[in-house]
Tab-separated table of C-alpha atoms in Angstrom:
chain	number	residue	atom	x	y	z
X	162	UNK	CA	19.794	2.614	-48.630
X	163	UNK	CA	17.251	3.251	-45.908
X	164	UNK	CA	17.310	1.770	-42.339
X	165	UNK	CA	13.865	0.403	-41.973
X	166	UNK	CA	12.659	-0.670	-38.284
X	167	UNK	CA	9.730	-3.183	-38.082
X	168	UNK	CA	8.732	-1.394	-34.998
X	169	UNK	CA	9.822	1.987	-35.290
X	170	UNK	CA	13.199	4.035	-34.189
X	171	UNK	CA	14.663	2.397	-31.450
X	172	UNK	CA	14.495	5.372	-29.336
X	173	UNK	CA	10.796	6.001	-30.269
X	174	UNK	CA	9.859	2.461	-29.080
X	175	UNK	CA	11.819	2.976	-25.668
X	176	UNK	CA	9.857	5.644	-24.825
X	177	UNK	CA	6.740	4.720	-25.643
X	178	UNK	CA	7.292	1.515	-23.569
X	179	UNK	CA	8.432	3.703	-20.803
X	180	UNK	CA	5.383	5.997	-21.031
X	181	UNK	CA	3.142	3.069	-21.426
X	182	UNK	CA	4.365	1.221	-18.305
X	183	UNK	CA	4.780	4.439	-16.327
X	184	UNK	CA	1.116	5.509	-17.010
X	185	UNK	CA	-0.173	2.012	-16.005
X	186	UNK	CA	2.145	2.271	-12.621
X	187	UNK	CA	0.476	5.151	-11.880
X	188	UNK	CA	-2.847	5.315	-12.763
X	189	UNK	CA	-2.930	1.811	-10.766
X	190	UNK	CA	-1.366	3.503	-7.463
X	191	UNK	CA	-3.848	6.394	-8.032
X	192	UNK	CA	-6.611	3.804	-7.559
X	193	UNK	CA	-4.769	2.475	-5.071
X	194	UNK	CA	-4.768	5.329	-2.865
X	195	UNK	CA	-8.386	6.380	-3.700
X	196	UNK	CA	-9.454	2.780	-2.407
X	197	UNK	CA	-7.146	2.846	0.380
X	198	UNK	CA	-6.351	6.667	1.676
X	199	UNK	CA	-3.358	5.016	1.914
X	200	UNK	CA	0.095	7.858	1.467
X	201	UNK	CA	0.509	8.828	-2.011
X	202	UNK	CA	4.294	7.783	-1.783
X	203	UNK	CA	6.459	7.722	-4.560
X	204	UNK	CA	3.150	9.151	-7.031
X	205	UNK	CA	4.303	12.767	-7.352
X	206	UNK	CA	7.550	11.899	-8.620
X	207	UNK	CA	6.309	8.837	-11.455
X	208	UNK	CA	3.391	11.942	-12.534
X	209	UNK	CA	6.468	14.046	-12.883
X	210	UNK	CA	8.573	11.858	-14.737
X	211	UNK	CA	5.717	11.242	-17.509
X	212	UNK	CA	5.138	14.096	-17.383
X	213	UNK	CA	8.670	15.256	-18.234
X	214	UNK	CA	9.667	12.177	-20.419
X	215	UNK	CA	9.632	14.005	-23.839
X	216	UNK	CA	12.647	16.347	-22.475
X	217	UNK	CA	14.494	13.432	-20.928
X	218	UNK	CA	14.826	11.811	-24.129
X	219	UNK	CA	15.798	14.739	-25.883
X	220	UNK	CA	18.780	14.948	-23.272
X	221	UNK	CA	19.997	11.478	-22.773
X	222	UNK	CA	21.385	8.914	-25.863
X	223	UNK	CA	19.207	5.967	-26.224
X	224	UNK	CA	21.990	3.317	-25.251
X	225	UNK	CA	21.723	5.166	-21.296
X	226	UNK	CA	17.475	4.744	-21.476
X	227	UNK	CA	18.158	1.028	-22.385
X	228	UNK	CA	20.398	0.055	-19.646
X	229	UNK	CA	18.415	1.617	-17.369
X	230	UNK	CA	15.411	-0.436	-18.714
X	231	UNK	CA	17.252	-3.412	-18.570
X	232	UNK	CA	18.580	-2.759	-14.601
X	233	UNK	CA	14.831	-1.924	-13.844
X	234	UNK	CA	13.985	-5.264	-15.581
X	235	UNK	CA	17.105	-7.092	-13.636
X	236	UNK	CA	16.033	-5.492	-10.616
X	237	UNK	CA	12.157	-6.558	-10.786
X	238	UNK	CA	13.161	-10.707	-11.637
X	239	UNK	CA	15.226	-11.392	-9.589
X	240	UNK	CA	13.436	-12.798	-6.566
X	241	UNK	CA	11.661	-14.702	-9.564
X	242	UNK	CA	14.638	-16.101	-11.238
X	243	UNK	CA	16.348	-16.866	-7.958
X	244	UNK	CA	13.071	-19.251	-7.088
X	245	UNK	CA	13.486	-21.098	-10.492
X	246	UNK	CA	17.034	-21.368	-10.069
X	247	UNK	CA	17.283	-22.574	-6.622
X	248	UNK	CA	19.969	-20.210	-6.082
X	249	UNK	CA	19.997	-17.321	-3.574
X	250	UNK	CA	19.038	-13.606	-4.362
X	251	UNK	CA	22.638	-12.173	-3.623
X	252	UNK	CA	24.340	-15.315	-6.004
X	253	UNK	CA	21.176	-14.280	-8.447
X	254	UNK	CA	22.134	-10.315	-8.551
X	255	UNK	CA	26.028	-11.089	-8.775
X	256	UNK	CA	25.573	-12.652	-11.791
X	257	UNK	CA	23.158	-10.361	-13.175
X	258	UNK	CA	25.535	-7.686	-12.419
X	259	UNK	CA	27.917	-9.519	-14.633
X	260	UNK	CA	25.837	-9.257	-17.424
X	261	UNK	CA	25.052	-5.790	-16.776
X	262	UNK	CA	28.616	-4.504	-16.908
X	263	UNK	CA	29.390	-6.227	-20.485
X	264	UNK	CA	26.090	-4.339	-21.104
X	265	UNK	CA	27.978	-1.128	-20.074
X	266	UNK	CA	30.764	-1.811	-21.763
X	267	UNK	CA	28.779	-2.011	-25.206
């Protein structure tokens, strides 16, 4: 029997996702700068890592890409779910980190 995925291989979709969001990142600071002149930052390094994506997913297992999607996720709402939940960012990342460490331990 054949393992059929509505949306493709797992680790296909993760990277496409990554390259997706990573190209939007940085074609946005691009304009950014060219608006601006403001420093180029942390640019070089998100042009390299698209760049160099491919061979970082030929050298990691998917389960490693995921959890580091879901930190960057974690990471990114927390001041947001801290606001909704009346509850402070430090009590809101303890309790992410929780979750993230059953993550691990899948």
């Amino acid at each position: 029997m054949t393992v059929r995925y509505y949306w493709g291989r797992p680790k296909d979709v993760i990277r496409w996702y990554l390259r997706g969001t990573l190209y939007l990142s940085a074609q946005s600071r691009q304009r950014y700068i060219e608006k601006t002149g403001a420093d180029p930052g942390n640019l070089p390094r998100l042009l390299k890592l698209l760049k160099e994506l491919d061979e970082l997913f030929e050298t990691v297992d998917t389960d490693s890409i995921a959890l580091m999607c879901l930190r960057y996720v974690e990471l990114l709402s927390i001041p947001d779910t801290a606001e909704l939940t009346g509850l402070s960012n430090s009590q809101t990342s303890t309790r992410t980190a929780k979750v993230m460490k059953k993550l691990r331990k899948l």
